[in-house]
PDB file of C-alpha atoms in Angstrom:
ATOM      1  CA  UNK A   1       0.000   0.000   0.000  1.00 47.00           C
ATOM      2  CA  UNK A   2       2.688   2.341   1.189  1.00 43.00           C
ATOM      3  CA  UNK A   3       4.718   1.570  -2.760  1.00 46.00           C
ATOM      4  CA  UNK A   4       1.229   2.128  -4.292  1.00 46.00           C
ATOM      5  CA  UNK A   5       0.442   5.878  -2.323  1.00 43.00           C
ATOM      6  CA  UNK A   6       4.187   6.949  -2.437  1.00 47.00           C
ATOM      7  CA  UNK A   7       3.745   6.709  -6.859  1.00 48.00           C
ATOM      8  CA  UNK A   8       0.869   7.852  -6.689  1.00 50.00           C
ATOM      9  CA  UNK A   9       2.302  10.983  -4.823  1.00 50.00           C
ATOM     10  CA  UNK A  10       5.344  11.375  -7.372  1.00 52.00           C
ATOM     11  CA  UNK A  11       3.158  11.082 -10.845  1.00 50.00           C
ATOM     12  CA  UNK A  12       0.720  13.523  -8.947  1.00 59.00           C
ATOM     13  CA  UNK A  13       4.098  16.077  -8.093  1.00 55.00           C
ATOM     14  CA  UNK A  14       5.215  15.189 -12.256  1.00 56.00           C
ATOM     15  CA  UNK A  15       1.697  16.085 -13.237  1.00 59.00           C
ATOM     16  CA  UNK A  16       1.360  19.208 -11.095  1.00 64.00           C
ATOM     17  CA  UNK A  17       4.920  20.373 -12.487  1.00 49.00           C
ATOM     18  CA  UNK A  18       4.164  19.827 -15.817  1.00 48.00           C
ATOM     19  CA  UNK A  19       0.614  21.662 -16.153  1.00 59.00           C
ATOM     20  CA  UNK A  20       2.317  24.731 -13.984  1.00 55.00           C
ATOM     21  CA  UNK A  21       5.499  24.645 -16.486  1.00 52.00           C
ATOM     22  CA  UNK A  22       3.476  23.804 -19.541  1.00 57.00           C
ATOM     23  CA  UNK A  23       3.372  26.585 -21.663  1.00 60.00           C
ATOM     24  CA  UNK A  24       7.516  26.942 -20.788  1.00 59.00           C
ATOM     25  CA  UNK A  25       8.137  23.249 -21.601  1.00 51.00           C
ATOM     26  CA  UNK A  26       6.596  23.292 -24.975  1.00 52.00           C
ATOM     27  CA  UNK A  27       8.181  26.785 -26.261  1.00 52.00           C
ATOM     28  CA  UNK A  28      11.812  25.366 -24.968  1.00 53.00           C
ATOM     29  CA  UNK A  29      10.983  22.526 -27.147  1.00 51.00           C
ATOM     30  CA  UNK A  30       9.735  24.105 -30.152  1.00 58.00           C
ATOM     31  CA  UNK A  31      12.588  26.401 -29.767  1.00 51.00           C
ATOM     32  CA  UNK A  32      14.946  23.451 -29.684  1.00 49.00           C
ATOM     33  CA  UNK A  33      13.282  22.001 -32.606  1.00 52.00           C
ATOM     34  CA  UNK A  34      13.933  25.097 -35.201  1.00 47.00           C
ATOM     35  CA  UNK A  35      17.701  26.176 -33.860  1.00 51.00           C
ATOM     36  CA  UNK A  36      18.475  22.675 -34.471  1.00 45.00           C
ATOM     37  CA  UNK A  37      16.364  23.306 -38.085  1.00 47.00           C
ATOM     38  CA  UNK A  38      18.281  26.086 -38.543  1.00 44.00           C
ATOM     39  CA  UNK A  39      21.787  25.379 -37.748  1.00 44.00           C
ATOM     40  CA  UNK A  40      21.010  22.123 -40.273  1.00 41.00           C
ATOM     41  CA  UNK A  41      20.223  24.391 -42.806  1.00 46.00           C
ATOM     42  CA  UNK A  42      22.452  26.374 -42.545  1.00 39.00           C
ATOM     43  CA  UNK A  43      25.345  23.869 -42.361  1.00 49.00           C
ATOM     44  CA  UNK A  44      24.138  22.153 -45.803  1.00 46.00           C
ATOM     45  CA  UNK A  45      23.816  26.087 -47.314  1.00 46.00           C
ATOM     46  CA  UNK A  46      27.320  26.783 -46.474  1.00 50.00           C
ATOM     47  CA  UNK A  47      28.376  23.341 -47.699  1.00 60.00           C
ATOM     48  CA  UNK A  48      26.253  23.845 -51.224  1.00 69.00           C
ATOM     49  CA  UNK A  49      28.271  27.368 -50.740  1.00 74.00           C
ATOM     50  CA  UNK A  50      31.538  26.166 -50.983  1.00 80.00           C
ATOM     51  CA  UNK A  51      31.114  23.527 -53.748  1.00 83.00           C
ATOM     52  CA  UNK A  52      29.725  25.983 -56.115  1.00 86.00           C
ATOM     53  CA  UNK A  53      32.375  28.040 -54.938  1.00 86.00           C
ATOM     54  CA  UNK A  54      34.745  25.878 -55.707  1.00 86.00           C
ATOM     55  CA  UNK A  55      33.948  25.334 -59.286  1.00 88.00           C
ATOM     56  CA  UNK A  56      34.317  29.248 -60.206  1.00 88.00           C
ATOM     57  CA  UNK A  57      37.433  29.428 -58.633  1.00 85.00           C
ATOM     58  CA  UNK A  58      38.748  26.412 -60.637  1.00 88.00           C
ATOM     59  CA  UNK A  59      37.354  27.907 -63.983  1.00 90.00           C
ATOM     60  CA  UNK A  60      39.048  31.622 -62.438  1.00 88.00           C
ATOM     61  CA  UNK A  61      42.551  29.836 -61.656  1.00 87.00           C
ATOM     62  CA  UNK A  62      42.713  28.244 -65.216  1.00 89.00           C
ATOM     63  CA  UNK A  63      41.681  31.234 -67.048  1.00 86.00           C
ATOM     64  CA  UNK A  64      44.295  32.877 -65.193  1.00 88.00           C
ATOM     65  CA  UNK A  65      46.848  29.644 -66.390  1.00 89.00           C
ATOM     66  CA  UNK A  66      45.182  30.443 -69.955  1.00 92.00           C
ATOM     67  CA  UNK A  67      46.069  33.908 -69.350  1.00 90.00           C
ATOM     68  CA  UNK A  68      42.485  34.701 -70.310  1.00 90.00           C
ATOM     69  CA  UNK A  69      42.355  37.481 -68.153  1.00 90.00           C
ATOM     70  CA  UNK A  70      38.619  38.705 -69.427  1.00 92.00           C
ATOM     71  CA  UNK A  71      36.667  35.544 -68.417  1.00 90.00           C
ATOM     72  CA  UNK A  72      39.116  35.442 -65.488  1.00 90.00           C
ATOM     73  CA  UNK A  73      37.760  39.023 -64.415  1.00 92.00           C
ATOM     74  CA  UNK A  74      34.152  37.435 -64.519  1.00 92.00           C
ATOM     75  CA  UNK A  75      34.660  34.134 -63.050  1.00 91.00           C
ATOM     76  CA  UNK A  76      36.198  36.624 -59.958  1.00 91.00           C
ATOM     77  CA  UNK A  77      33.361  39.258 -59.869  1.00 93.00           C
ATOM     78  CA  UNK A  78      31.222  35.943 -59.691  1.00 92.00           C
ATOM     79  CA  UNK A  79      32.902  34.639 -56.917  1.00 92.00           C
ATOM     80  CA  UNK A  80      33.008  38.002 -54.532  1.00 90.00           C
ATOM     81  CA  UNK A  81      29.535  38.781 -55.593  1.00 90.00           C
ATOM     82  CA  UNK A  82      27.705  35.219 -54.773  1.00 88.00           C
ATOM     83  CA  UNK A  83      30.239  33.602 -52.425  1.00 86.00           C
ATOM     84  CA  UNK A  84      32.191  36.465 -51.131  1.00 85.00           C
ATOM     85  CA  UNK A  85      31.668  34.732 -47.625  1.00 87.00           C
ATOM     86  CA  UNK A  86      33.282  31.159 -48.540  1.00 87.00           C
ATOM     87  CA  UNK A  87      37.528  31.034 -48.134  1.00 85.00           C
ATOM     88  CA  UNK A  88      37.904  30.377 -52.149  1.00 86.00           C
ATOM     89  CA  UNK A  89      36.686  33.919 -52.306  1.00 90.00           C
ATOM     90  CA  UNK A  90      38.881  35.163 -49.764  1.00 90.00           C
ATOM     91  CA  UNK A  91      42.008  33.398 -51.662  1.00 90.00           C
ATOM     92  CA  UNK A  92      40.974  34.725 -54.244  1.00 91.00           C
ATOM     93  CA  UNK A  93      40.986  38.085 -53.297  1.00 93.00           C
ATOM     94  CA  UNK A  94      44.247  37.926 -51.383  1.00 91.00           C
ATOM     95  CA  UNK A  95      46.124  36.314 -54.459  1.00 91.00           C
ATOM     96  CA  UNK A  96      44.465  39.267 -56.795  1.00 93.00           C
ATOM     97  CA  UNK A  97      45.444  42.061 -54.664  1.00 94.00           C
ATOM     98  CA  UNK A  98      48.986  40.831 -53.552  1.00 92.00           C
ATOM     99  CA  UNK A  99      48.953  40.647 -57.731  1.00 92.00           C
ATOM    100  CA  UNK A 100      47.959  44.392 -58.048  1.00 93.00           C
ATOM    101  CA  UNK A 101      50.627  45.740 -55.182  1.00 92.00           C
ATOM    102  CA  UNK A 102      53.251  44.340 -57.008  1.00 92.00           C
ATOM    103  CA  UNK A 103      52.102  45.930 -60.343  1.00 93.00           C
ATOM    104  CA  UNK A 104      51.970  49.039 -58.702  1.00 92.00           C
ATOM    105  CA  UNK A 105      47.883  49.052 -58.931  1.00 93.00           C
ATOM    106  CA  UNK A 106      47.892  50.499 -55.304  1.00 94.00           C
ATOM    107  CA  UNK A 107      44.076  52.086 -55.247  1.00 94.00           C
ATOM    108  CA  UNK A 108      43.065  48.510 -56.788  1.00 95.00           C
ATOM    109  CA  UNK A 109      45.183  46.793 -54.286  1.00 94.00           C
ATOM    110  CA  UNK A 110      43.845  48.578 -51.229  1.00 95.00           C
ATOM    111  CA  UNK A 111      40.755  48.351 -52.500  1.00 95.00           C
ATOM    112  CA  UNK A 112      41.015  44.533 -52.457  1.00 93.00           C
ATOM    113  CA  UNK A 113      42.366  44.239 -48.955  1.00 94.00           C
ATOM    114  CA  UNK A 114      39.765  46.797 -47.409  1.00 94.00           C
ATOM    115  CA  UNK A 115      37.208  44.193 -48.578  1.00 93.00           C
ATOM    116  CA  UNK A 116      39.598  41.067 -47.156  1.00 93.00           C
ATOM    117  CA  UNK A 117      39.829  42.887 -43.852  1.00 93.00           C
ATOM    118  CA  UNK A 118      35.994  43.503 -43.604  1.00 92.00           C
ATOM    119  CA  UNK A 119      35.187  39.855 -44.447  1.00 90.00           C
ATOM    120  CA  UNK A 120      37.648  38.751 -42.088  1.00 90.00           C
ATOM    121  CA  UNK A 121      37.153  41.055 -38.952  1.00 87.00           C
ATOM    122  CA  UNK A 122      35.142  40.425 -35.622  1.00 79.00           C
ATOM    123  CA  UNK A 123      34.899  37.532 -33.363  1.00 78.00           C
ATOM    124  CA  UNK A 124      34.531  34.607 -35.706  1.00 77.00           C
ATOM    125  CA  UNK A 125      36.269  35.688 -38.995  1.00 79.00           C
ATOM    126  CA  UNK A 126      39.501  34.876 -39.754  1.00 86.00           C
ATOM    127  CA  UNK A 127      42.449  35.849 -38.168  1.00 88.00           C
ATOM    128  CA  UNK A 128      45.157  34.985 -40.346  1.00 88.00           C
ATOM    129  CA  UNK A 129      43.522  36.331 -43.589  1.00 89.00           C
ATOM    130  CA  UNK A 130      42.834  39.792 -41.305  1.00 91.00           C
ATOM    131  CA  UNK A 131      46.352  40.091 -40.084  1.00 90.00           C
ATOM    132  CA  UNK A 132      47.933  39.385 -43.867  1.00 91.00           C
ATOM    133  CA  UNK A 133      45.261  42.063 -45.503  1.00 93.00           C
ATOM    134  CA  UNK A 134      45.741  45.050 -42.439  1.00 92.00           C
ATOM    135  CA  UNK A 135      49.791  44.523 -42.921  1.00 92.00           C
ATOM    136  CA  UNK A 136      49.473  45.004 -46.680  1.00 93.00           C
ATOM    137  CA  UNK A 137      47.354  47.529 -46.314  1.00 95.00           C
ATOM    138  CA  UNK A 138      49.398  49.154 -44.263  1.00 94.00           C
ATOM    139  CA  UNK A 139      52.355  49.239 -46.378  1.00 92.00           C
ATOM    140  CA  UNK A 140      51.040  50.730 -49.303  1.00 94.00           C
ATOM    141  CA  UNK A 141      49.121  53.558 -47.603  1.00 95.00           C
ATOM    142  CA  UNK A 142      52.297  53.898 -45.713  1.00 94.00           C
ATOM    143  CA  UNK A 143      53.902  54.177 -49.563  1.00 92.00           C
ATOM    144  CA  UNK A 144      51.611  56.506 -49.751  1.00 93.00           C
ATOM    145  CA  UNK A 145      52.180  58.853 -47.219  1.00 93.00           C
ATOM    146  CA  UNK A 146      48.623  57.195 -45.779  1.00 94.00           C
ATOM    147  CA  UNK A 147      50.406  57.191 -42.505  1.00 93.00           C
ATOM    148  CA  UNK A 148      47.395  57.812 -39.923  1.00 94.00           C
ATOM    149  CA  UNK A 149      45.815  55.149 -41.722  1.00 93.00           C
ATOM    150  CA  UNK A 150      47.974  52.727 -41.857  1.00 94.00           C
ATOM    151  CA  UNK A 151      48.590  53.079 -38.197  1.00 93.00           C
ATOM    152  CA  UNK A 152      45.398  52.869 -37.633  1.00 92.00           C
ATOM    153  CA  UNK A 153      45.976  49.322 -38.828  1.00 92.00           C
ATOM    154  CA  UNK A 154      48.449  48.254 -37.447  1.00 90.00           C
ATOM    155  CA  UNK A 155      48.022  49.476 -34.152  1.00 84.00           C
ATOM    156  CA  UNK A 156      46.291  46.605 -32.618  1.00 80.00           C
ATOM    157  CA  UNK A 157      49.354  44.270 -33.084  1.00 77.00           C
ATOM    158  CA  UNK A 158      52.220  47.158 -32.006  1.00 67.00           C
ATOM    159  CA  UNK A 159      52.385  45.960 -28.870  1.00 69.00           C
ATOM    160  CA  UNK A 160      51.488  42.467 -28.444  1.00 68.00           C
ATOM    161  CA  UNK A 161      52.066  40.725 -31.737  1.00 68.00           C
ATOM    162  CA  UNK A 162      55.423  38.255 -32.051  1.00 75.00           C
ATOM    163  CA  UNK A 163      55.685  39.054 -35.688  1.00 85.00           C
ATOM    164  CA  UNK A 164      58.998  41.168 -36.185  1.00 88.00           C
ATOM    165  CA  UNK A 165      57.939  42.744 -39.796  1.00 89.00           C
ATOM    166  CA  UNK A 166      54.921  44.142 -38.275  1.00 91.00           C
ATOM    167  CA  UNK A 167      56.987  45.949 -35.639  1.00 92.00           C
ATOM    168  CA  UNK A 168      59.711  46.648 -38.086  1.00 91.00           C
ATOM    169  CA  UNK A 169      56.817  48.211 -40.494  1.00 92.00           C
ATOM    170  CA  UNK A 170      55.348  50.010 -37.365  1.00 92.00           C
ATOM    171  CA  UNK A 171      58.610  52.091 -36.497  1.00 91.00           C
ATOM    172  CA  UNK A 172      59.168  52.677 -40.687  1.00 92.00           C
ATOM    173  CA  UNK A 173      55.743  54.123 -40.144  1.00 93.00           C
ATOM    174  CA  UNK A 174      56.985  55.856 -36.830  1.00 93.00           C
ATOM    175  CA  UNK A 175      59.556  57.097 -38.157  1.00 91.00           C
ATOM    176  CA  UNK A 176      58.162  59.033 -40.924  1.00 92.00           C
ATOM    177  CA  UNK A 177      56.177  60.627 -38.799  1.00 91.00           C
ATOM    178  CA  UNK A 178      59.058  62.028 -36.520  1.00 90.00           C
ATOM    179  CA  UNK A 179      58.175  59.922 -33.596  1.00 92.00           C
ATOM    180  CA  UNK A 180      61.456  58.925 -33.043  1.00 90.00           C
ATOM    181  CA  UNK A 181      61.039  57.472 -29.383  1.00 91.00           C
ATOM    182  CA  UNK A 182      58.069  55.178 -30.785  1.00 92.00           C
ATOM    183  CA  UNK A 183      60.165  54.333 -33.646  1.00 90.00           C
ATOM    184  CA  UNK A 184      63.030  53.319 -31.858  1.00 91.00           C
ATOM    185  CA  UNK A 185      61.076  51.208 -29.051  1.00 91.00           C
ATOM    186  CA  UNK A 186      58.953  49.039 -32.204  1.00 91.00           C
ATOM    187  CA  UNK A 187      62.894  48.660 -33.708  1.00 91.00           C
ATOM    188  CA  UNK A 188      64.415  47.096 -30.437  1.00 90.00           C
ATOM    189  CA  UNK A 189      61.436  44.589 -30.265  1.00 90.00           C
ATOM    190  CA  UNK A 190      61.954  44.067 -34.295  1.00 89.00           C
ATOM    191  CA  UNK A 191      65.560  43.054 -33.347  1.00 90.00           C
ATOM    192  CA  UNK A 192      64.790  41.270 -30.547  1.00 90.00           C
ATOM    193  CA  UNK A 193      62.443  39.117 -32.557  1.00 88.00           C
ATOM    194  CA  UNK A 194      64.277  38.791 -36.123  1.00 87.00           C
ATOM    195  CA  UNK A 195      66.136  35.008 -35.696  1.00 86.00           C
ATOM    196  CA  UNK A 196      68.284  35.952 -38.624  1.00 86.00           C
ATOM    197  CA  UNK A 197      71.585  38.534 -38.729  1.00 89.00           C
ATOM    198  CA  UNK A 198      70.705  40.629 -42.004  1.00 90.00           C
ATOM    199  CA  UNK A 199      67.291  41.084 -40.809  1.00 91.00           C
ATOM    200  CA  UNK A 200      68.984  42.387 -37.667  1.00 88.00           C
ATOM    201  CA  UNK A 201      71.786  44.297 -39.032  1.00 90.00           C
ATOM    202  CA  UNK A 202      68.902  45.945 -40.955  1.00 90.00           C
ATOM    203  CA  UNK A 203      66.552  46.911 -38.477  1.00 89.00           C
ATOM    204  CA  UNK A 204      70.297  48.263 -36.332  1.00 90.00           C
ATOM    205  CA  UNK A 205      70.770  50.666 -39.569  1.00 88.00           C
ATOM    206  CA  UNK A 206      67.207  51.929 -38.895  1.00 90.00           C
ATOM    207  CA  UNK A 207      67.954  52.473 -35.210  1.00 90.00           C
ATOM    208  CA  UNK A 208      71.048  54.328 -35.816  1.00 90.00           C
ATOM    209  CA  UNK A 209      69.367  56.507 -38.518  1.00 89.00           C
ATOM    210  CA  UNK A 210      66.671  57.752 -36.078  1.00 88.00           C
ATOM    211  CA  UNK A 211      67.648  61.601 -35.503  1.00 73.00           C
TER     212      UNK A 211
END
């Protein structure tokens, strides 16, 4: 009798919780139900993403082989316009504006890497891609006299990064603009972080230059 009442007290308890928690219950459910719907969409659209993706940046890369550059320039406006989001894109766009800087197309170039850095910024894009397009950046505004800018760049590495060319572009930057101290201090940890002697010697030059 006792095993009989004390069930009969816990499916009363279960039934009073669950009509006083109904309404809750079912919405945490249903919610449940579409962010799981959602995140499985989403997952097969990125993945139907990148396969189409993929295809126009194989037809881009041979016209570029073919030296077609025409249907290359369409196959590329194709990709940044439809699957500027996917990383074939954002190869892409690296490759094409590294391309430009060394042809001297600078406003083309920056152009390029403005566009990498804003695909790439915030809390999930990607760091690697950022960093490569705000140091090129920086470099050719800093070629052009762009110096605030380029800073403005750069700024969030000048003190924590481990990468010696970004401090050794930092005091070039510095340095231009007379802030010799600055300059000086982003030289030293340059040095410091260079593992090989011409890079060193180099970066010594710069320090003795500094007037």
């Amino acid at each position: 009798m006792n095993e009989i009442y004390d069930n009969e007290n816990r499916f009363s308890a279960i039934q009073t919780f669950l009509n006083k928690y109904r309404t809750i219950i079912v919405v945490s459910v249903i919610a449940f139900i579409v962010s799981f719907g959602i995140s499985f969409s989403l997952q097969a659209i990125s993945k139907s993403n990148d396969e189409k993706a993929a295809v126009i940046f194989n037809e881009w890369s041979d016209f570029l082989l073919q030296d077609d550059l025409a249907n290359a320039a369409i196959s590329f406006d194709n990709l940044m316009t439809s699957f500027s989001k996917t990383g074939y894109a954002k190869i892409a766009l690296l490759d094409t504006a590294n391309k430009e800087a060394s042809e001297g197309k600078t406003a083309e170039a920056l152009a390029k890497f403005t566009l990498l850095i804003e695909l790439t910024d915030g809390y999930r894009g990607n760091k690697i891609y950022n960093k490569l397009a705000r140091v090129n950046s920086a470099r050719l505004l800093a070629s052009e006299n762009e110096l605030d800018k380029a800073l403005s760049l750069l700024e969030q590495y000048s003190s924590s990064t481990s990468n010696a060319f970004i401090h050794e572009l930092t005091g070039d930057i510095l340095a231009k603009k007379d802030q010799v101290l600055l300059a000086k201090d982003q030289y030293i940890k340059a040095e410091e972080l260079y593992g090989d002697e011409t890079s060193k010697s180099i970066v010594a030059i710069k320090i003795a230059n500094l007037k």
